[in-house]
Structures are given as C-alpha cells and as structure tokens.
Coordinates of C-alpha atoms and ligand atoms in Angstrom, one line a residue:
X1 CA -9.2 8.8 -0.8
X2 CA -10.8 8.6 -4.1
X3 CA -12.4 5.4 -5.4
X4 CA -9.6 3.3 -6.9
X5 CA -10.4 2.1 -10.4
X6 CA -10.5 3.9 -13.8
X7 CA -10.3 7.7 -13.8
X8 CA -10.2 9.9 -16.9
X9 CA -9.1 12.9 -15.0
X10 CA -5.6 14.5 -14.9
X11 CA -3.3 13.9 -11.9
X12 CA -3.9 17.3 -10.2
X13 CA -7.7 16.9 -10.4
X14 CA -7.6 13.4 -9.0
X15 CA -5.2 14.4 -6.2
X16 CA -7.4 17.4 -5.3
X17 CA -10.4 15.1 -4.7
X18 CA -8.4 13.2 -2.0
X19 CA -6.8 16.4 -0.6
X20 CA -10.2 18.1 -0.1
X21 CA -11.6 14.9 1.5
X22 CA -8.7 15.1 4.0
X23 CA -9.3 18.9 4.6
X24 CA -13.0 18.3 5.2
X25 CA -12.3 15.4 7.5
X26 CA -9.8 17.3 9.7
X27 CA -11.8 20.6 9.5
X28 CA -9.0 22.7 8.2
X29 CA -8.7 25.0 5.2
X30 CA -6.0 24.7 2.5
X31 CA -4.0 27.8 3.7
X32 CA -3.5 26.0 7.1
X33 CA -1.3 23.4 5.3
X34 CA 2.4 24.3 5.9
X35 CA 4.0 21.7 3.5
X36 CA 2.9 19.1 1.0
X37 CA 4.7 15.8 0.6
X38 CA 3.2 13.5 -1.9
X39 CA 4.0 10.5 -4.0
X40 CA 3.9 9.9 -7.7
X41 CA 6.1 7.1 -9.0
X42 CA 5.6 6.9 -12.8
X43 CA 4.0 10.1 -13.9
X44 CA 7.1 11.1 -15.9
X45 CA 6.8 8.0 -18.0
X46 CA 3.0 7.5 -18.1
X47 CA 1.8 11.1 -18.5
X48 CA 4.9 13.2 -19.3
X49 CA 4.2 15.0 -16.0
X50 CA 7.3 15.5 -13.8
X51 CA 7.3 18.8 -12.0
X52 CA 4.2 18.0 -10.1
X53 CA 5.0 19.5 -6.7
X54 CA 4.1 23.1 -7.4
X55 CA 1.4 22.1 -9.7
X56 CA -0.4 20.1 -7.1
X57 CA 0.2 22.6 -4.3
X58 CA -1.3 25.5 -6.2
X59 CA -4.1 23.3 -7.6
X60 CA -5.3 22.6 -4.0
X61 CA -5.0 26.1 -2.7
X62 CA -1.6 25.8 -1.1
X63 CA 0.4 28.0 -3.4
X64 CA 3.8 28.9 -2.0
X65 CA 4.3 26.1 0.6
X66 CA 7.3 23.8 0.3
X67 CA 6.1 20.9 -1.8
X68 CA 8.0 17.7 -2.6
X69 CA 7.3 14.8 -4.9
X70 CA 8.5 11.4 -3.6
X71 CA 9.4 8.5 -5.9
X72 CA 10.0 5.2 -4.3
X73 CA 8.3 2.7 -6.6
X74 CA 5.2 1.2 -4.9
X75 CA 6.3 2.5 -1.5
X76 CA 6.1 6.1 -2.7
X77 CA 3.4 7.7 -0.5
X78 CA 4.3 5.8 2.7
X79 CA 7.7 7.4 2.3
X80 CA 6.1 10.8 1.7
X81 CA 4.1 10.2 4.9
X82 CA 7.2 9.3 6.8
X83 CA 8.9 12.6 5.9
X84 CA 5.7 14.5 6.9
X85 CA 5.8 12.8 10.3
X86 CA 9.5 13.7 10.6
X87 CA 8.8 17.3 9.7
X88 CA 6.2 17.6 12.4
X89 CA 8.3 15.7 15.0
X90 CA 11.2 18.0 14.4
X91 CA 9.0 21.1 15.0
X92 CA 9.6 22.5 11.6
X93 CA 5.9 22.3 10.6
X94 CA 2.7 21.7 12.6
X95 CA 0.3 20.7 9.8
X96 CA 1.5 18.8 6.7
X97 CA -0.5 17.1 3.9
X98 CA 0.9 13.7 2.8
X99 CA -0.5 11.7 0.0
X100 CA -0.1 10.3 -3.4
X101 CA -1.7 10.0 -6.9
X102 CA -1.1 7.8 -9.9
X103 CA -2.8 6.6 -13.0
X104 CA -1.9 3.1 -14.3
X105 CA -4.9 2.0 -16.4
X106 CA -5.2 2.1 -20.2
X107 CA -6.8 5.6 -19.7
X108 CA -3.2 6.7 -19.8
X109 CA -2.9 5.3 -23.3
X110 CA -0.7 2.4 -22.1
X111 CA -2.1 -1.1 -22.0
X112 CA -1.0 -4.1 -19.9
X113 CA 2.3 -4.7 -21.8
X114 CA 3.4 -1.1 -22.0
X115 CA 2.5 -0.5 -18.3
X116 CA 4.4 -3.6 -17.3
X117 CA 7.4 -2.3 -19.0
X118 CA 7.1 1.1 -17.3
X119 CA 6.8 -0.6 -13.9
X120 CA 9.9 -2.7 -14.7
X121 CA 11.9 0.6 -14.5
X122 CA 11.8 -0.1 -10.7
X123 CA 13.7 -3.4 -11.1
X124 CA 17.5 -3.5 -11.3
X125 CA 18.6 -1.7 -14.5
X126 CA 21.8 -3.7 -15.2
X127 CA 20.9 -7.2 -14.0
X128 CA 17.2 -7.7 -14.1
X129 CA 15.7 -5.5 -16.8
X130 CA 17.9 -7.0 -19.6
X131 CA 16.8 -10.5 -18.4
X132 CA 13.1 -9.6 -19.0
X133 CA 12.1 -9.9 -15.4
X134 CA 8.7 -8.3 -14.7
X135 CA 7.1 -7.6 -11.3
X136 CA 4.8 -10.6 -11.5
X137 CA 8.1 -12.5 -12.2
X138 CA 9.9 -10.9 -9.2
X139 CA 7.2 -11.9 -6.7
X140 CA 6.7 -15.3 -8.4
X141 CA 10.4 -16.1 -7.8
X142 CA 10.2 -15.0 -4.2
X143 CA 7.0 -17.0 -3.7
X144 CA 8.4 -20.1 -5.4
X145 CA 11.3 -20.0 -2.9
X146 CA 8.8 -19.7 0.0
X147 CA 6.9 -22.7 -1.3
X148 CA 10.1 -24.6 -1.6
X149 CA 11.2 -23.8 1.9
X150 CA 7.9 -24.0 3.8
X151 CA 5.5 -26.1 1.7
X152 CA 3.2 -23.1 0.9
X153 CA 0.7 -24.2 -1.7
X154 CA -1.2 -22.5 -4.6
X155 CA -4.3 -23.2 -2.6
X156 CA -2.9 -21.2 0.3
X157 CA -2.2 -18.3 -2.1
X158 CA -5.7 -18.6 -3.6
X159 CA -7.3 -18.2 -0.2
X160 CA -5.6 -14.8 0.2
X161 CA -7.2 -13.7 -3.1
X162 CA -10.6 -15.0 -2.0
X163 CA -10.4 -13.2 1.3
X164 CA -9.3 -9.9 -0.2
X165 CA -11.9 -10.0 -3.0
X166 CA -14.6 -10.6 -0.3
X167 CA -13.3 -7.7 1.8
X168 CA -13.3 -5.5 -1.4
X169 CA -17.1 -6.1 -1.8
X170 CA -17.5 -4.3 1.5
X171 CA -15.4 -1.3 0.5
X172 CA -17.2 1.2 -1.8
X173 CA -13.9 2.7 -2.9
X174 CA -12.4 -0.7 -4.0
X175 CA -11.5 -1.2 -7.7
X176 CA -13.2 -4.7 -7.7
X177 CA -16.4 -5.4 -5.9
X178 CA -16.8 -9.0 -6.8
X179 CA -16.2 -12.2 -4.8
X180 CA -14.2 -15.1 -6.1
X181 CA -13.5 -18.7 -5.2
X182 CA -10.4 -20.8 -4.8
X183 CA -11.5 -22.8 -7.9
X184 CA -11.9 -19.6 -10.0
X185 CA -8.4 -18.3 -8.8
X186 CA -6.8 -21.6 -9.8
X187 CA -8.6 -21.7 -13.1
X188 CA -7.6 -18.2 -14.1
X189 CA -4.7 -17.9 -16.6
X190 CA -1.1 -18.2 -15.4
X191 CA 0.7 -14.9 -15.4
X192 CA 4.0 -15.9 -13.8
X193 CA 4.1 -19.4 -12.2
X194 CA 2.8 -19.8 -9.5
X195 CA 0.6 -16.7 -10.0
X196 CA -2.6 -16.9 -11.8
X197 CA -4.3 -13.7 -13.0
X198 CA -6.4 -13.7 -9.8
X199 CA -3.3 -13.8 -7.6
X200 CA -2.3 -10.4 -9.1
X201 CA -3.3 -6.9 -8.2
X202 CA -4.7 -4.9 -11.1
X203 CA -3.5 -1.6 -12.7
X204 CA -5.6 1.2 -11.0
X205 CA -5.9 4.9 -11.0
X206 CA -6.5 6.8 -7.8
X207 CA -5.4 9.2 -5.1
X208 CA -5.2 9.4 -1.3
X209 CA -4.2 12.0 1.3
X210 CA -3.9 12.4 5.1
X211 CA -3.3 15.4 7.3
X212 CA -0.3 15.0 9.7
X213 CA -0.3 17.4 12.6
X214 CA 1.4 18.0 15.9
X215 CA -0.5 17.1 19.1
X216 CA -1.4 20.8 19.6
X217 CA -2.5 21.4 16.1
X218 CA -4.6 18.3 16.1
X219 CA -6.6 19.4 19.2
X220 CA -9.2 21.0 16.9
X221 CA -9.6 17.9 14.8
X222 CA -12.7 15.9 15.3
X223 CA -11.4 12.4 15.7
X224 CA -7.6 12.1 15.2
X225 CA -5.6 8.9 15.6
X226 CA -2.0 8.6 16.8
X227 CA 1.0 7.8 14.7
X228 CA 3.0 5.5 17.1
X229 CA 5.9 4.6 14.9
X230 CA 7.2 4.7 11.3
X231 CA 10.1 2.4 10.2
X232 CA 11.8 2.7 6.8
X233 CA 14.4 0.2 5.5
X234 CA 16.0 -0.8 2.2
X235 CA 17.6 -4.0 0.9
X236 CA 19.8 -4.8 -2.1
X237 CA 17.8 -4.6 -5.2
X238 CA 18.7 -7.7 -7.4
X239 CA 17.0 -10.8 -6.2
X240 CA 20.3 -12.7 -6.9
X241 CA 22.1 -10.6 -4.3
X242 CA 19.6 -11.0 -1.4
X243 CA 20.7 -13.0 1.6
X244 CA 17.5 -15.0 2.0
X245 CA 14.9 -14.8 -0.8
X246 CA 11.6 -15.2 1.0
X247 CA 12.6 -13.3 4.1
X248 CA 12.0 -9.7 2.6
X249 CA 14.6 -8.3 5.1
X250 CA 13.7 -4.7 4.6
X251 CA 10.2 -5.4 5.9
X252 CA 11.7 -7.1 9.0
X253 CA 14.0 -4.1 9.6
X254 CA 11.3 -1.5 9.1
X255 CA 8.8 -3.4 11.3
X256 CA 11.4 -3.7 14.1
X257 CA 12.0 0.1 13.9
X258 CA 8.2 0.9 13.9
X259 CA 7.5 -1.5 16.8
X260 CA 10.4 -0.1 18.8
X261 CA 9.2 3.5 18.3
X262 CA 5.7 2.5 19.3
X263 CA 6.9 0.5 22.3
X264 CA 4.9 -2.5 21.1
X265 CA 5.3 -5.9 19.6
X266 CA 3.6 -7.9 16.8
X267 CA 1.5 -9.7 19.5
X268 CA -0.3 -6.4 20.3
X269 CA -1.3 -5.7 16.7
X270 CA -5.1 -5.9 16.1
X271 CA -5.1 -5.8 12.3
X272 CA -2.8 -5.1 9.3
X273 CA -3.0 -3.5 5.9
X274 CA -0.4 -5.3 3.9
X275 CA 1.2 -4.7 0.4
X276 CA -0.4 -7.7 -1.3
X277 CA 0.7 -6.8 -4.9
X278 CA 0.6 -10.6 -5.3
X279 CA -1.0 -13.1 -3.0
X280 CA 2.5 -14.5 -2.1
X281 CA 3.6 -11.0 -1.0
X282 CA 0.9 -11.0 1.6
X283 CA 1.9 -14.4 3.0
X284 CA 5.6 -13.3 3.2
X285 CA 4.7 -10.0 4.8
X286 CA 2.5 -11.5 7.5
X287 CA 5.7 -13.4 8.6
X288 CA 8.1 -10.5 8.1
X289 CA 5.9 -8.4 10.4
X290 CA 5.9 -11.1 13.0
X291 CA 2.2 -11.8 12.8
X292 CA 2.9 -15.4 12.1
X293 CA 6.0 -17.6 12.4
X294 CA 8.1 -18.0 9.2
X295 CA 6.3 -20.6 7.0
X296 CA 3.0 -20.3 8.9
X297 CA 1.5 -17.5 6.8
X298 CA 0.0 -19.7 4.1
X299 CA -1.7 -22.1 6.4
X300 CA -2.9 -19.2 8.6
X301 CA -4.6 -17.6 5.6
X302 CA -6.2 -20.9 4.6
X303 CA -7.5 -21.4 8.2
X304 CA -9.3 -18.0 8.1
X305 CA -7.0 -16.4 10.7
X306 CA -6.5 -13.3 8.5
X307 CA -10.2 -12.9 7.6
X308 CA -12.4 -10.1 9.0
X309 CA -13.5 -12.4 11.8
X310 CA -10.0 -14.0 12.3
X311 CA -7.6 -13.3 15.1
X312 CA -5.3 -11.1 12.9
X313 CA -7.4 -9.6 10.1
X314 CA -5.3 -8.6 7.2
X315 CA -6.3 -6.2 4.5
X316 CA -9.9 -5.4 5.6
X317 CA -9.9 -2.8 2.8
X318 CA -9.6 -5.5 0.2
X319 CA -5.8 -4.8 -0.1
X320 CA -4.1 -4.1 -3.4
X321 CA -5.6 -7.3 -4.8
X322 CA -9.2 -6.0 -4.7
X323 CA -9.0 -2.4 -3.6
X324 CA -6.5 -1.7 -6.4
X325 CA -3.0 -0.4 -6.7
X326 CA -2.3 3.1 -8.1
X327 CA 1.3 2.9 -7.1
X328 CA 1.9 6.4 -5.7
X329 CA -1.5 6.4 -3.9
X330 CA -1.2 3.0 -2.2
X331 CA 0.8 3.8 0.9
X332 CA -1.4 6.6 2.2
X333 CA -4.5 4.7 1.2
X334 CA -3.5 2.0 3.6
X335 CA -3.3 4.7 6.3
X336 CA -6.8 5.9 5.4
X337 CA -8.0 2.4 6.1
X338 CA -6.1 2.2 9.4
X339 CA -7.6 5.6 10.4
X340 CA -11.2 4.6 9.6
X341 CA -10.9 1.3 11.3
X342 CA -9.3 2.8 14.5
X343 CA -12.1 5.4 14.6
X344 CA -14.8 2.7 14.1
X345 CA -15.9 4.3 10.8
X346 CA -15.2 1.5 8.4
X347 CA -18.9 0.6 7.7
X348 CA -19.7 -3.0 6.8
X349 CA -16.1 -4.1 7.1
X350 CA -15.6 -2.5 10.5
X351 CA -13.5 -4.7 12.9
X352 CA -14.3 -5.2 16.5
X353 CA -12.9 -2.2 18.5
X354 CA -9.3 -2.3 17.2
X355 CA -6.8 -0.3 19.2
X356 CA -3.5 -0.7 17.3
X357 CA -2.7 -1.5 13.6
X358 CA 0.2 -1.8 11.3
X359 CA 0.6 -0.8 7.6
X360 CA 3.2 -2.4 5.3
X361 CA 4.1 -0.7 2.0
X362 CA 6.9 -2.1 -0.2
X363 CA 8.6 -0.9 -3.3
X364 CA 10.4 -2.6 -6.2
X365 CA 12.0 -6.0 -5.5
X366 CA 10.8 -5.7 -1.9
X367 CA 13.9 -3.5 -1.6
X368 CA 12.2 -0.5 0.1
X369 CA 9.7 -1.0 2.8
X370 CA 7.9 1.5 5.1
X371 CA 6.0 0.1 8.1
X372 CA 3.7 2.3 10.2
X373 CA 2.0 1.6 13.5
X374 CA -1.1 3.7 14.4
X375 CA -3.2 3.7 17.5
X376 CA -6.7 4.7 18.4
X377 CA -7.0 7.6 20.9
X378 CA -7.9 6.3 24.4
Ligands
LIG401 N1 -7.5 -9.2 -10.6 C1 -8.7 -9.5 -10.9 N2 -9.3 -9.3 -12.1 C2 -8.5 -8.7 -13.0 C3 -7.2 -8.3 -12.8 C4 -6.7 -8.6 -11.5 N3 -5.4 -8.3 -11.2 N4 -6.7 -7.8 -13.9 C5 -7.6 -7.8 -14.8 N5 -8.7 -8.3 -14.3 C6 -10.0 -8.6 -15.0 C7 -10.5 -7.4 -15.8 O1 -11.4 -6.7 -15.0 C8 -11.2 -8.1 -17.0 O2 -12.4 -8.5 -16.5 P1 -13.7 -8.5 -17.5 O3 -13.3 -9.4 -18.7 O4 -14.8 -9.0 -16.7 O5 -13.8 -7.1 -17.9 C9 -10.3 -9.3 -17.2 O6 -9.7 -9.6 -16.0 C10 -9.2 -9.1 -18.3 O7 -8.6 -7.8 -18.0 P2 -7.3 -7.4 -18.8 O8 -7.0 -6.0 -18.4 O9 -7.4 -7.7 -20.2 O10 -6.2 -8.4 -18.1 P3 -4.7 -8.5 -18.6 O11 -4.4 -9.9 -18.9 O12 -4.3 -7.5 -19.6 O13 -3.9 -8.1 -17.2 C11 -2.7 -8.8 -15.3 C12 -4.1 -8.9 -16.0 C13 -2.9 -9.7 -14.0 C14 -1.6 -9.4 -16.1 C15 -2.4 -7.4 -14.9 O14 -3.5 -6.9 -14.1 C16 -1.1 -7.2 -14.1 O15 0.0 -7.3 -14.7 N6 -1.2 -7.0 -12.8 C17 0.0 -6.8 -12.0 C18 0.4 -5.3 -11.9 C19 1.7 -5.1 -11.3 O16 2.7 -5.8 -11.6 N7 1.7 -4.2 -10.3 C20 3.0 -3.9 -9.6 C21 3.1 -4.8 -8.4 S1 4.7 -4.7 -7.6

C-alpha cells in the first residue's frame, strides 16, 4: 500500500504504486495477472473519472485482462477482494490483483463541506439525504443508541482514539503519526454529538493492492498467507428501518459466514483490523464480530484489552482513525496489515506470533459489510 495522507497524483499513478508493491512482494510480473478487481467509490464525483477499469489495467501493464471497478461505499475494496477470491476458488483464474484507490483530501479541489456532501451519496437518497444526515451523523446516532442501551461513555470512545493514534505512530504509512490523550479528544470540537473531531477518521488519499492466487500458483511466492473465509452481507439502508440500531446486523451476518468458512470462532481470533470510521464504530464492531459481549466493547477498550499488548489487539495499523480512510483503498489496506502481521513483518507494531486474524470493512449506514479471516501458514 501507499502511505495514506495527501497525494497530488492522479488515481492511475497512485494505484500503480500499490500494484507494483504487490507484484514485487509476490515476485510476479504484471503479465502474470489474469484479472484486476479494484475499488473506487467516489471517483466519478470527485475527479470526473469513471471508466477506470481499463485505464488502471493498462497503466500497470495488464492491458487486455478482464478488469472491473467495484463501488460499495467504504466497503469497496473488500468487496473487490471477495470477488477475486471467488474467481480463484471457482478455478476461472489462478492469479488476480485486488485493490483500491481513492483521493478524498482538498487536493481533489473539494474541501470538508463538499467532500462530506459527496460521501452522503452513500446514504439513503429518499429518506436520509433530504434530512441533511451526514456520515458523522449516521454513526453518531448509532453510537448514541449504544450509549443509551449499554452505558458506553464518551471516555470509552476517546480511549479508542488514543489507542489508534498511538498505533499510528508506529506505522510509517499512517496518515497521522501523532499521539493524543483522552483530554485532548474530549476537548476537540464537537462534529456530531457524541463525536468530537478526534473521534472521526480524516479524509485521506491512498491506494492498496493484494495478489490473490490459487494454492498452486502461490507456491512460488515467498511468504503467502491463507484466506480462510470471506463473508459479505447487507442490511436495509435507512437507520429508521433497521431492527436494532447498535447491532450492525450485516457485520454479524458477514462474520458468521467468514467464521463458518474458516471453521473457527471469535475466541480463536488473535487480532482484528476494524472499520473505525468513528470511535463508536470500532466499539460496535468488536461486539458484532463476537470479540466482546454486547455492551462490553467500550469498557474493554478503556481497560486496554484492544491495545497492542492487550488480549485482543484491534487496529494495530492505527485503523481508519490514524492510518486514514481513502474509501476505495481501505478494505485491501486492512488485508495488507493482516498479511504483514501474520508474517511477522509489521516492524515496531508487530504482535506476538499471531496465527489468525479478522478484518471488518463496512460501507454506508453499516448496510454493507465484508468480513475476512486470514491465517498464517503453519
Ligand atoms: N483526526 C485527527 N485530526 C484531524 C482530523 C481527524 N479526523 N481531521 C482533521 N484533523 C486535523 C488536521 O490535520 C488539522 O490539523 P493542523 O491544524 O495541525 O493542521 C486540523 O485537524 C484541522 O483540519 P481540518 O481539515 O480543517 O478539519 P475539518 O474541521 O475541516 O474536518 C472532520 C475535520 C473531522 C470534520 C473531517 O475530517 C471529517 O468529516 N471526517 C469524517 C470523514 C468521513 O465521514 N468519512 C466517512 C466515514 S463513513
């Protein structure tokens, strides 16, 4: 993956950086790629760039291969990855490149207000957009309900930001490399109650890519990891129509599929990369993935259980909060972190011999979720 942050370069150049990193890492040449599945959620609106599939394929030396752009709000590249896995599982392709690229910073010419409006296109067109609901607003409502039902506090949420900012200081590719404190989080301006500025992920530019290969094709790779399961589920979009607001049902369904495919349970997960677009989203996801009981996610974060030295480290990369969130690149960037940790190559933030990990990438009003379980090779 590229560093996440501010990039002045066009989408094809940015994606090529991540793609060539992935080629180098697996020891393959571009002509060995049989298909390209990648995510870009907002490029039509942010950069007037829509027919990206053949552009990216030819830009990285894969002219002529079947190439497909996926659009699934923030869950875009995890969904591209899921389709790459299915293409290999079915026997149709042996080696597929999956990834994503997005630019969301003012380098696109769009500031915070304009970009917030672009992102809102992923909320419900008839019921939520006319009401002025933004994504900080969507997750604030979900989190408020969680606080109401379980007693989760703003301090619990702030602990998530503190942890992820600390982890980000150990990740050279993170957008933010600065620590923060609970006091600073709580003193930062309110964006959407209960979220302060420091509870929110930033707007970021970046790209990420992974090579997905069959067992046989991966034999020549230096240090592959195994994809053990990929679940993908949806939920109704409008918050008003969801059965149980803080439950994020799509995450529960996708996790159950992924764990079943992997023949595992949440108890056997060594660490997680979670879609913490807002601190409350991380708390809810730790529960939806079964890492903690419902309502226990906030106290668990505050007790240090999700820290690098905790019993269930969450977001060792810094998460979206500190590593950054270029929508279409986020899903496969989580898988880059899983891969590096499972190989023991995560540098200063390396966990102690993890064997199995889960990634959780959601889109829109938590209405699309992709959950992936990966395992180290024994
Ligand atoms: N976390 C930490 N620091 C942040 C930050 C964030 N999310 N966003 C901005 N900053 C920092 C900037 O680096 C800058 O620091 P500096 O003064 O030291 O240079 C300062 O805060 C002000 O930055 P600015 O860009 O002017 O902030 P803003 O008020 O325009 O935007 C948010 C801040 C939180 C409103 C914006 O980042 C946001 O909307 N984030 C959510 C994005 C989103 O909805 N994503 C989809 C998720 S589903």
